[in-house]
Coordinates of C-alpha atoms and ligand atoms in Angstrom, one line a residue:
Chain A
X1 CA 88.0 -18.9 -5.0
X2 CA 89.6 -21.7 -7.0
X3 CA 89.3 -22.1 -10.4
X4 CA 87.8 -18.5 -10.1
X5 CA 89.4 -16.9 -14.5
X6 CA 91.8 -14.1 -13.3
X7 CA 89.8 -11.2 -14.6
X8 CA 90.5 -7.5 -13.9
X9 CA 87.4 -5.6 -13.5
X10 CA 83.6 -5.8 -11.7
X11 CA 81.1 -7.4 -13.9
X12 CA 77.6 -7.2 -13.5
X13 CA 75.7 -9.7 -15.2
X14 CA 72.0 -9.2 -15.9
X15 CA 71.2 -7.6 -12.7
X16 CA 68.1 -7.1 -11.0
X17 CA 67.2 -6.4 -7.0
X18 CA 64.9 -5.9 -5.0
X19 CA 64.4 -4.0 -1.6
X20 CA 61.2 -6.1 -1.0
X21 CA 61.0 -9.9 -1.5
X22 CA 59.5 -10.6 -4.8
X23 CA 55.7 -10.6 -5.2
X24 CA 54.5 -10.4 -9.2
X25 CA 54.4 -6.3 -8.8
X26 CA 57.4 -5.4 -7.2
X27 CA 60.0 -2.5 -7.7
X28 CA 62.7 -3.3 -9.2
X29 CA 65.8 -1.0 -7.3
X30 CA 67.7 -2.2 -10.1
X31 CA 66.3 -3.8 -14.0
X32 CA 68.8 -5.5 -15.5
X33 CA 71.7 -3.9 -15.3
X34 CA 74.9 -5.3 -17.7
X35 CA 78.4 -3.2 -17.1
X36 CA 82.1 -3.7 -17.2
X37 CA 84.1 -1.6 -15.3
X38 CA 88.1 -2.1 -15.4
X39 CA 90.9 -1.1 -13.5
X40 CA 92.0 1.8 -14.0
X41 CA 88.6 3.1 -15.0
X42 CA 87.8 7.2 -13.8
X43 CA 83.8 6.5 -13.8
X44 CA 80.9 8.8 -13.0
X45 CA 77.4 7.8 -12.0
X46 CA 74.5 9.9 -12.0
X47 CA 71.0 9.9 -12.1
X48 CA 68.1 11.6 -10.2
X49 CA 66.8 10.7 -6.7
X50 CA 65.8 7.2 -6.0
X51 CA 67.1 6.3 -9.6
X52 CA 68.9 3.3 -7.7
X53 CA 72.8 4.5 -7.4
X54 CA 73.5 3.9 -4.2
X55 CA 71.7 0.2 -4.9
X56 CA 74.0 0.2 -7.6
X57 CA 77.5 0.8 -5.6
X58 CA 76.5 -1.6 -2.5
X59 CA 75.9 -4.1 -4.6
X60 CA 79.8 -3.2 -6.3
X61 CA 81.6 -4.8 -3.0
X62 CA 78.8 -7.4 -2.0
X63 CA 77.3 -5.1 0.4
X64 CA 73.9 -6.2 -1.8
X65 CA 73.6 -9.6 -3.5
X66 CA 71.8 -9.2 -6.5
X67 CA 68.0 -10.8 -6.1
X68 CA 69.3 -12.3 -9.9
X69 CA 71.9 -12.4 -12.0
X70 CA 75.6 -11.8 -11.2
X71 CA 78.3 -10.0 -10.1
X72 CA 82.0 -10.6 -10.9
X73 CA 84.1 -8.8 -8.6
X74 CA 88.3 -9.4 -10.5
X75 CA 86.4 -12.8 -10.8
X76 CA 84.6 -13.7 -7.5
X77 CA 80.8 -13.8 -7.3
X78 CA 79.8 -11.4 -4.6
X79 CA 77.6 -14.4 -3.9
X80 CA 80.3 -16.5 -2.4
X81 CA 80.7 -15.9 1.0
X82 CA 84.3 -17.1 1.7
X83 CA 85.2 -14.3 -1.8
X84 CA 83.5 -11.3 0.6
X85 CA 86.7 -9.9 2.3
X86 CA 88.6 -10.5 -1.2
X87 CA 86.2 -8.6 -2.4
X88 CA 86.0 -5.8 -0.2
X89 CA 90.0 -5.7 0.0
X90 CA 90.0 -4.8 -3.4
X91 CA 87.0 -2.9 -3.8
X92 CA 87.3 0.4 -1.1
X93 CA 83.3 1.7 -0.5
X94 CA 83.4 5.8 0.6
X95 CA 80.0 7.4 1.8
X96 CA 78.2 10.4 1.8
X97 CA 78.4 11.3 5.4
X98 CA 81.2 11.3 6.9
X99 CA 80.6 11.0 10.6
X100 CA 78.2 8.0 10.4
X101 CA 81.7 6.2 8.9
X102 CA 84.4 6.8 10.9
X103 CA 85.0 4.3 13.5
X104 CA 87.1 5.8 15.4
X105 CA 87.8 9.3 17.0
X106 CA 91.5 9.6 16.7
X107 CA 92.5 9.7 12.7
X108 CA 95.4 7.3 12.9
X109 CA 93.2 4.6 14.5
X110 CA 90.5 5.0 12.5
X111 CA 92.0 5.0 9.1
X112 CA 93.8 1.4 11.1
X113 CA 90.6 0.1 11.3
X114 CA 90.2 -1.8 7.9
X115 CA 94.1 -3.8 8.8
X116 CA 93.5 -4.3 12.5
X117 CA 90.2 -6.5 10.5
X118 CA 93.1 -8.1 8.2
X119 CA 94.9 -8.9 11.3
X120 CA 98.2 -6.9 9.8
X121 CA 100.8 -6.8 12.4
X122 CA 101.7 -3.9 14.4
X123 CA 104.6 -2.0 12.7
X124 CA 103.0 -3.0 9.4
X125 CA 100.3 -1.6 10.4
X126 CA 101.9 2.0 11.0
X127 CA 104.1 2.1 8.7
X128 CA 100.6 2.2 6.1
X129 CA 98.8 4.2 7.9
X130 CA 101.6 6.7 7.9
X131 CA 102.1 6.3 4.1
X132 CA 98.7 6.5 3.3
X133 CA 98.0 9.6 5.1
X134 CA 100.3 11.7 3.3
X135 CA 99.2 10.4 0.4
X136 CA 96.6 12.5 1.2
X137 CA 98.9 15.4 2.5
X138 CA 96.3 14.7 5.8
X139 CA 99.8 13.3 7.9
X140 CA 100.1 16.2 10.1
X141 CA 96.2 15.5 11.8
X142 CA 97.3 12.1 12.3
X143 CA 96.9 12.6 16.2
X144 CA 93.9 14.6 15.9
X145 CA 90.4 13.8 16.9
X146 CA 87.9 13.4 13.9
X147 CA 85.4 15.8 15.5
X148 CA 88.1 19.0 15.2
X149 CA 88.4 18.4 11.4
X150 CA 86.4 20.1 8.9
X151 CA 84.1 18.2 6.0
X152 CA 86.9 18.0 3.9
X153 CA 89.6 16.6 5.4
X154 CA 87.0 14.0 7.6
X155 CA 86.0 12.8 3.7
X156 CA 89.9 12.4 3.1
X157 CA 90.4 10.6 6.6
X158 CA 87.2 8.4 5.1
X159 CA 89.3 7.9 1.6
X160 CA 92.4 7.4 3.7
X161 CA 90.1 4.3 5.5
X162 CA 89.7 2.9 2.9
X163 CA 92.5 3.4 0.8
X164 CA 95.4 2.1 3.1
X165 CA 94.4 -1.7 2.6
X166 CA 95.6 -1.3 -1.4
X167 CA 91.7 -1.5 -3.2
X168 CA 92.1 -1.7 -7.7
X169 CA 88.7 -0.1 -6.9
X170 CA 87.1 2.7 -5.3
X171 CA 83.7 3.6 -5.3
X172 CA 82.5 7.0 -3.8
X173 CA 78.6 7.7 -3.1
X174 CA 78.2 11.1 -2.9
X175 CA 81.2 11.5 -0.7
X176 CA 81.9 15.4 -2.3
X177 CA 77.8 15.9 -1.8
X178 CA 78.4 17.0 1.8
X179 CA 81.3 19.6 1.0
X180 CA 82.1 22.9 0.0
X181 CA 83.3 23.9 -3.8
X182 CA 87.1 24.1 -2.3
X183 CA 87.1 20.4 -0.6
X184 CA 85.2 19.0 -3.1
X185 CA 87.9 20.6 -5.5
X186 CA 90.9 19.2 -3.1
X187 CA 88.7 15.7 -2.8
X188 CA 88.1 15.5 -7.0
X189 CA 92.4 16.0 -7.3
X190 CA 93.2 13.8 -4.9
X191 CA 90.9 11.2 -6.9
X192 CA 92.6 12.2 -10.1
X193 CA 96.1 11.7 -8.3
X194 CA 94.8 8.3 -7.4
X195 CA 93.7 7.5 -11.1
X196 CA 96.3 8.7 -12.7
X197 CA 99.5 7.8 -10.6
X198 CA 98.7 4.4 -8.5
X199 CA 96.2 3.1 -11.2
X200 CA 93.0 2.8 -8.8
X201 CA 89.7 2.3 -10.4
X202 CA 87.5 5.6 -9.0
X203 CA 83.9 4.9 -9.6
X204 CA 82.0 8.2 -8.7
X205 CA 78.2 9.0 -8.1
X206 CA 77.2 12.6 -7.3
X207 CA 75.2 14.8 -8.5
X208 CA 77.5 17.7 -9.6
X209 CA 77.5 17.6 -13.6
X210 CA 80.7 19.5 -13.5
X211 CA 82.5 17.2 -11.3
X212 CA 81.2 14.3 -13.2
X213 CA 82.5 16.5 -16.7
X214 CA 86.0 14.9 -15.1
X215 CA 85.4 11.6 -15.9
X216 CA 86.3 9.3 -18.8
X217 CA 82.7 8.0 -18.6
X218 CA 79.4 8.4 -17.4
X219 CA 76.4 6.2 -16.4
X220 CA 73.4 7.3 -16.1
X221 CA 70.7 5.9 -14.5
X222 CA 67.0 6.0 -14.6
X223 CA 64.9 4.0 -12.3
X224 CA 67.0 1.5 -11.9
X225 CA 68.2 1.1 -15.5
X226 CA 71.4 2.1 -17.4
X227 CA 69.8 4.5 -19.6
X228 CA 73.0 6.1 -20.9
X229 CA 76.8 4.8 -20.5
X230 CA 79.4 6.3 -22.8
X231 CA 82.2 9.2 -22.6
X232 CA 81.3 13.2 -21.3
X233 CA 80.8 14.5 -24.5
X234 CA 78.3 11.7 -26.1
X235 CA 75.9 11.4 -23.4
X236 CA 75.7 15.7 -22.7
X237 CA 75.4 15.7 -26.2
X238 CA 71.3 14.2 -24.7
X239 CA 70.7 17.4 -23.4
X240 CA 66.8 16.8 -23.7
X241 CA 66.6 13.3 -23.1
X242 CA 69.3 14.2 -19.3
X243 CA 66.3 16.8 -19.1
X244 CA 63.6 14.5 -18.9
X245 CA 65.5 12.2 -16.2
X246 CA 65.5 15.0 -13.5
X247 CA 69.0 15.7 -14.8
X248 CA 71.3 19.1 -15.8
X249 CA 73.9 19.5 -18.4
X250 CA 77.2 21.4 -17.0
X251 CA 76.2 25.4 -17.4
X252 CA 78.6 25.2 -20.7
X253 CA 77.1 22.8 -22.0
X254 CA 74.0 24.4 -21.5
X255 CA 75.0 27.9 -22.6
X256 CA 76.2 26.4 -25.9
X257 CA 73.3 24.4 -27.1
X258 CA 71.3 27.9 -26.0
X259 CA 73.5 29.5 -28.3
X260 CA 73.1 26.8 -31.3
X261 CA 68.8 27.5 -30.8
X262 CA 69.9 30.8 -31.4
X263 CA 71.9 29.5 -34.9
X264 CA 75.0 29.6 -33.8
X265 CA 76.7 25.8 -34.8
X266 CA 78.7 24.8 -31.3
X267 CA 80.0 21.0 -31.7
X268 CA 77.2 19.7 -29.7
X269 CA 78.3 18.2 -26.3
X270 CA 80.6 20.4 -25.1
X271 CA 82.0 19.8 -21.7
X272 CA 85.2 22.8 -21.2
X273 CA 85.1 25.8 -20.3
X274 CA 88.3 25.8 -22.3
X275 CA 87.1 24.3 -25.5
X276 CA 83.7 26.7 -25.1
X277 CA 86.3 29.6 -25.2
X278 CA 87.8 28.9 -28.5
X279 CA 84.8 28.0 -30.3
X280 CA 83.0 31.2 -29.4
X281 CA 86.4 33.1 -30.2
X282 CA 86.4 31.1 -33.9
X283 CA 83.1 32.7 -34.0
X284 CA 83.5 36.3 -32.9
X285 CA 86.4 36.7 -34.9
X286 CA 84.9 34.9 -38.0
X287 CA 83.7 36.2 -41.0
X288 CA 80.4 38.9 -39.6
X289 CA 76.6 37.7 -40.5
Chain B
X1 CA 85.5 22.0 19.0
X2 CA 82.3 22.8 20.9
X3 CA 83.4 22.8 25.1
X4 CA 80.3 20.6 25.8
X5 CA 81.6 18.2 22.6
X6 CA 84.9 18.1 24.2
X7 CA 83.7 17.5 27.5
X8 CA 81.0 14.6 26.3
X9 CA 84.1 12.7 23.9
X10 CA 87.1 12.8 26.0
X11 CA 86.0 13.4 29.8
X12 CA 88.1 14.5 31.9
X13 CA 90.7 13.6 29.5
X14 CA 94.2 16.3 29.7
X15 CA 96.8 15.1 27.6
X16 CA 100.0 16.7 29.5
X17 CA 102.4 13.7 28.3
X18 CA 103.8 13.3 31.5
X19 CA 104.9 9.6 33.3
X20 CA 101.8 9.3 34.5
X21 CA 99.5 9.2 30.9
X22 CA 102.2 7.0 30.3
X23 CA 101.7 4.3 32.5
X24 CA 99.4 1.3 30.8
X25 CA 96.3 1.8 31.7
X26 CA 95.4 -1.2 33.0
X27 CA 97.7 -0.8 35.8
X28 CA 96.2 2.5 36.0
X29 CA 92.4 0.4 36.1
X30 CA 93.5 -2.2 38.2
X31 CA 94.9 0.2 41.0
X32 CA 92.0 2.5 41.0
X33 CA 90.2 -0.3 41.8
X34 CA 92.3 -1.4 44.2
X35 CA 93.0 2.3 45.9
X36 CA 88.7 2.4 46.1
X37 CA 88.9 -1.0 48.2
X38 CA 91.5 -0.1 50.7
X39 CA 90.2 4.0 50.9
X40 CA 86.5 2.1 52.0
X41 CA 88.6 -0.3 54.7
X42 CA 90.6 3.2 56.6
X43 CA 89.0 3.4 60.1
X44 CA 91.8 6.7 61.2
X45 CA 91.6 10.2 59.5
X46 CA 95.7 9.9 59.5
X47 CA 95.8 7.9 56.7
X48 CA 93.1 9.1 54.4
X49 CA 94.9 11.9 55.1
X50 CA 98.2 10.7 53.8
X51 CA 96.4 9.2 50.8
X52 CA 95.0 13.1 49.7
X53 CA 98.5 14.3 50.7
X54 CA 100.2 11.7 48.1
X55 CA 97.2 11.7 45.3
X56 CA 97.9 15.5 45.2
X57 CA 101.8 14.7 44.8
X58 CA 100.9 12.5 41.8
X59 CA 98.3 15.2 39.9
X60 CA 101.2 17.5 40.5
X61 CA 103.6 14.6 38.3
X62 CA 101.1 14.4 35.9
X63 CA 101.2 18.1 35.6
X64 CA 97.5 18.1 35.9
X65 CA 96.4 21.9 36.9
X66 CA 94.0 21.6 40.5
X67 CA 91.5 23.9 38.9
X68 CA 90.9 20.5 36.8
X69 CA 90.3 18.2 39.9
X70 CA 88.5 21.3 42.3
X71 CA 85.8 21.1 39.2
X72 CA 85.3 17.6 39.8
X73 CA 85.2 17.6 43.8
X74 CA 83.1 20.4 43.9
X75 CA 80.1 18.2 43.2
X76 CA 80.4 16.8 45.8
X77 CA 80.6 19.5 47.6
X78 CA 76.9 20.1 48.5
X79 CA 75.9 16.4 49.6
X80 CA 79.0 16.5 51.5
X81 CA 78.0 19.6 53.5
X82 CA 74.2 18.2 53.7
X83 CA 75.6 14.9 55.6
X84 CA 78.2 16.7 57.1
X85 CA 75.1 19.1 58.6
X86 CA 73.3 16.0 59.7
X87 CA 75.5 14.2 61.4
X88 CA 78.0 16.6 63.3
X89 CA 75.0 17.0 65.7
X90 CA 73.9 14.0 65.8
X91 CA 76.7 11.6 66.6
X92 CA 77.1 11.3 70.9
X93 CA 80.0 11.1 72.5
X94 CA 82.2 14.0 74.6
X95 CA 80.6 17.8 73.9
X96 CA 82.8 19.8 72.4
X97 CA 80.7 23.0 72.6
X98 CA 77.2 23.9 72.4
X99 CA 75.1 26.3 70.0
X100 CA 71.6 26.4 71.9
X101 CA 70.0 22.9 72.0
X102 CA 72.6 21.6 69.3
X103 CA 75.6 19.9 70.6
X104 CA 78.9 19.6 68.7
X105 CA 80.8 15.9 69.4
X106 CA 84.8 15.3 68.8
X107 CA 83.5 12.2 67.7
X108 CA 81.2 13.8 65.5
X109 CA 83.5 16.4 64.0
X110 CA 85.8 13.3 63.0
X111 CA 83.1 11.8 61.5
X112 CA 82.2 14.3 59.5
X113 CA 86.1 15.1 58.9
X114 CA 86.8 11.6 57.6
X115 CA 83.7 11.8 55.5
X116 CA 85.1 14.3 53.8
X117 CA 88.7 13.3 53.1
X118 CA 87.0 9.1 52.1
X119 CA 85.0 11.0 49.4
X120 CA 87.9 13.5 48.3
X121 CA 89.9 10.8 47.5
X122 CA 87.6 8.7 46.1
X123 CA 86.7 11.8 43.9
X124 CA 89.9 12.7 42.9
X125 CA 91.5 9.2 42.4
X126 CA 89.6 8.3 40.2
X127 CA 89.4 11.9 38.4
X128 CA 92.9 11.1 37.9
X129 CA 92.7 8.0 35.3
X130 CA 90.3 9.9 33.7
X131 CA 92.2 12.5 33.8
X132 CA 95.8 10.5 32.7
X133 CA 94.4 7.4 30.7
X134 CA 92.7 8.6 26.8
X135 CA 88.7 6.8 26.0
X136 CA 90.9 4.9 23.9
X137 CA 93.3 3.5 26.1
X138 CA 90.9 2.8 29.0
X139 CA 88.7 0.6 26.5
X140 CA 91.4 -1.3 26.3
X141 CA 92.3 -1.6 29.8
X142 CA 88.9 -2.8 29.7
X143 CA 89.2 -5.7 27.4
X144 CA 92.0 -7.0 28.9
X145 CA 89.7 -7.5 32.2
X146 CA 87.0 -8.4 30.3
X147 CA 89.1 -11.7 28.9
X148 CA 87.2 -13.8 31.2
X149 CA 83.9 -13.6 29.6
X150 CA 85.7 -15.7 27.1
X151 CA 84.9 -18.6 29.4
X152 CA 81.6 -18.2 28.6
X153 CA 81.7 -17.7 24.9
X154 CA 81.6 -14.0 24.9
X155 CA 84.4 -12.1 22.9
X156 CA 86.1 -9.2 24.6
X157 CA 86.7 -7.7 21.2
X158 CA 83.7 -7.2 20.7
X159 CA 82.6 -5.9 23.8
X160 CA 85.6 -3.3 23.6
X161 CA 84.3 -2.6 20.1
X162 CA 80.7 -1.9 21.3
X163 CA 81.7 0.4 24.2
X164 CA 84.4 2.6 21.5
X165 CA 81.1 2.8 19.3
X166 CA 79.4 3.8 22.0
X167 CA 81.5 6.8 23.0
X168 CA 82.5 7.6 19.5
X169 CA 79.2 8.6 18.6
X170 CA 77.7 10.2 21.7
X171 CA 78.9 14.0 20.3
X172 CA 76.9 12.6 17.0
X173 CA 74.2 11.8 18.6
X174 CA 74.0 15.7 20.8
X175 CA 74.9 17.9 17.9
X176 CA 71.7 15.6 16.1
X177 CA 69.4 16.1 19.6
X178 CA 70.6 19.9 19.2
X179 CA 69.2 20.1 15.8
X180 CA 65.9 18.1 16.9
X181 CA 65.3 21.0 19.7
X182 CA 66.0 23.6 17.3
X183 CA 63.7 22.7 14.8
X184 CA 60.6 21.6 17.1
X185 CA 61.2 25.6 18.9
X186 CA 60.8 27.0 15.3
X187 CA 57.7 25.4 15.2
X188 CA 57.1 26.7 18.9
X189 CA 57.4 23.8 20.6
X190 CA 57.6 24.6 24.4
X191 CA 60.4 23.6 26.0
X192 CA 60.6 26.5 28.0
X193 CA 56.4 26.3 29.5
X194 CA 56.5 26.9 32.9
X195 CA 54.2 23.4 33.5
X196 CA 56.7 20.4 33.8
X197 CA 53.8 18.3 32.0
X198 CA 53.9 20.5 28.5
X199 CA 57.5 21.3 28.7
X200 CA 58.1 17.1 29.2
X201 CA 55.2 17.2 26.1
X202 CA 57.7 19.2 23.9
X203 CA 60.4 16.3 24.5
X204 CA 58.4 13.5 23.7
X205 CA 58.4 14.8 19.7
X206 CA 62.3 14.8 19.9
X207 CA 63.0 11.6 21.2
X208 CA 61.3 9.8 18.3
X209 CA 62.9 11.1 15.5
X210 CA 66.3 10.9 17.6
X211 CA 65.3 6.8 17.5
X212 CA 65.3 7.6 13.9
X213 CA 68.0 9.4 12.9
X214 CA 70.4 6.9 15.4
X215 CA 68.9 4.0 13.3
X216 CA 69.9 5.2 10.3
X217 CA 73.3 6.2 11.0
X218 CA 74.0 2.8 13.1
X219 CA 72.8 1.2 9.5
X220 CA 75.1 3.8 7.5
X221 CA 78.0 2.9 10.1
X222 CA 77.7 -1.1 9.8
X223 CA 78.1 -0.7 6.0
X224 CA 81.0 1.3 6.5
X225 CA 82.4 -1.1 9.2
X226 CA 81.6 -3.9 6.7
X227 CA 83.3 -2.3 4.0
X228 CA 86.7 -1.8 5.3
X229 CA 86.4 -5.7 6.2
X230 CA 85.2 -6.2 9.9
X231 CA 83.6 -9.7 10.3
X232 CA 83.5 -9.3 14.1
X233 CA 86.3 -12.1 14.2
X234 CA 88.8 -12.3 16.9
X235 CA 91.8 -12.5 14.1
X236 CA 91.9 -9.1 14.7
X237 CA 95.4 -7.4 15.3
X238 CA 95.5 -4.6 17.8
X239 CA 96.7 -0.7 16.2
X240 CA 97.0 0.3 20.2
X241 CA 99.6 -2.7 21.5
X242 CA 99.7 -2.6 25.4
X243 CA 103.2 -3.7 26.8
X244 CA 104.0 -3.5 31.0
X245 CA 107.5 -1.6 30.9
X246 CA 109.8 -0.9 32.8
X247 CA 108.3 2.5 33.5
X248 CA 104.8 0.1 34.4
X249 CA 107.1 -1.9 36.8
X250 CA 108.5 0.6 39.1
X251 CA 104.7 2.4 39.0
X252 CA 103.4 -0.8 40.3
X253 CA 106.2 -1.0 43.3
X254 CA 105.8 2.4 44.0
X255 CA 101.6 1.7 44.5
X256 CA 102.8 -1.2 46.3
X257 CA 104.8 0.5 48.7
X258 CA 102.5 3.8 49.7
X259 CA 99.8 1.0 50.3
X260 CA 100.7 -0.8 52.4
X261 CA 102.2 1.9 54.0
X262 CA 99.2 4.0 54.5
X263 CA 97.1 0.6 55.3
X264 CA 100.3 0.5 57.9
X265 CA 99.3 3.9 59.8
X266 CA 96.1 3.3 59.7
X267 CA 95.5 0.0 61.4
X268 CA 98.9 0.5 63.8
X269 CA 97.8 5.0 64.9
X270 CA 94.0 2.8 65.5
X271 CA 95.5 0.7 68.0
X272 CA 98.2 1.9 69.4
Ligands
ATP1 N1 67.0 0.3 2.4 C1 65.8 0.7 1.7 N2 64.4 -0.7 2.0 C2 63.8 0.1 0.6 N3 63.7 0.8 0.0 C3 64.9 1.3 -0.7 C4 65.8 1.1 0.3 N4 67.0 2.1 0.0 C5 66.3 2.6 -1.3 N5 65.3 1.5 -1.1 C6 64.7 2.3 -2.9 O1 65.2 1.8 -4.0 C7 65.5 3.2 -5.0 C8 66.5 3.3 -5.4 O2 67.4 4.1 -4.5 P1 68.6 4.1 -4.1 O3 68.8 4.8 -3.0 O4 69.6 3.2 -4.5 O5 68.5 5.7 -4.9 P2 69.8 6.8 -5.3 O6 70.3 7.0 -6.7 O7 71.2 6.5 -4.7 O8 69.3 8.4 -5.1 P3 70.0 9.1 -3.8 O9 70.0 10.3 -4.8 O10 68.5 9.8 -2.8 O11 71.0 8.9 -3.3 C9 64.4 4.1 -4.5 O12 63.0 4.1 -4.9 C10 64.0 4.0 -3.2 O13 63.1 4.1 -2.5
MG2 MG1 71.9 7.5 -2.7

């Protein structure tokens, strides 16, 4: 860790990755990725199936090492074996299926897993587990068995399991995909809170465009490349491009787009229902044509 | 939770927060071991009877309903009955009564009774351990007793981890198995065929996807564990710490007194 420049971001420099060992025409799961994700950001990553989102996510905490190029987490290179724990401590990862990521049967024991691994003393461990559980409003399930919980609650337990070690980044790989709309809202609400109150950067991989629209920034992946990297408004303006790579846009955006095709003149890339309503009201109240 | 799943995940465990539940799992596991040996050593019926009564008292203390115990004992009833039917007529000795050509002897009766109580004592004793100790604590106790493997370069920590994860995976596998069977049934797999051969063959396409899914899940879990800083080293601390306290000391002394007492009763009654 010596000689590392202090940086407060994850930086991907010219990252290439292929699951197969390199021959001439192997398919690249990641192709020349250059990205910077800073502390405190709320980033959404979208892309069709097989576009490389999960592969990208696994690079962010060193689960996968780039075939070529570098990933620097707060200045530490994921290639460096000694920094492995430092990196995993700072970049928490939550996966899609809660049943595959909870290690122990009882909630509090599972949340303590990462602390046990880091050798935290028992008294401190109990305090931190309780604090984290109450931050996520699931303190009441402390002694419950994971099998009794709903999908949304399980996913909150999984988030607690990484939050407990105070990471600077949390990466969620389609963690809301298996949840019903209500639980999905709950999880999003918690993520927003963690981001704004604790300043934890959130990298949210999702197939739900409405969810992505809530981020400050959207990264669009296509065939292992970063296709777009911009604010939701700018990204959703490119409706044709998105549809050509198998993605959709939020319904409001689509709706405004269709109105424009009928000759209206709404601003491009509206992502907010409220904003859409205001714009529509303007037209409705405006002079009859 | 699905009752079958409940049974599989938690085994017998019944949380009643009694004193017995609070005893150190290492003491409980160790004493069940000694208890089993002792039961096998008893030669007379009195000590077995005494043990059984004492055990029932502990069940009362642990607030475990006898109905739950009966569920465990029920399993051995058919075996005991068959064994009894054979033994009761075959053991030679002083004849108590005769039915046609079958002679029932005093020795045969005593032997059968002893077998019955010995089996009951064994089953209820081990069941008491699982009734009052959660699988997690049981694993902790196992980890403690597995310490000697360190001498051969093994890691008790990793052994305990493997057992915990195995326990944790059982319900998941059950759910998966249910799904696959349902999927194959909907493709008219002959699970209910009267022919055994056909039924067995229907299960083959169940096993293969189950293996596939399991390995996928295992891979995911490995990723999740690694992400949460698991490195399989011995620097880990434990969330649950085992402490041998006053309660455990008292329990140990009590159990020693009972063990020596019943053993003495056994041998003294036998030889006097
Ligand atoms: N373990 C693996 N071994 C070999 N190839 C893989 C493996 N995992 C993914 N791939 C391939 O890498 C490419 C990118 O996959 P990745 O899982 O990153 O996509 P994704 O965007 O997460 O898709 P999804 O939306 O389905 O989760 C795909 O072409 C996929 O087939
Ligand atoms: Mg994926």
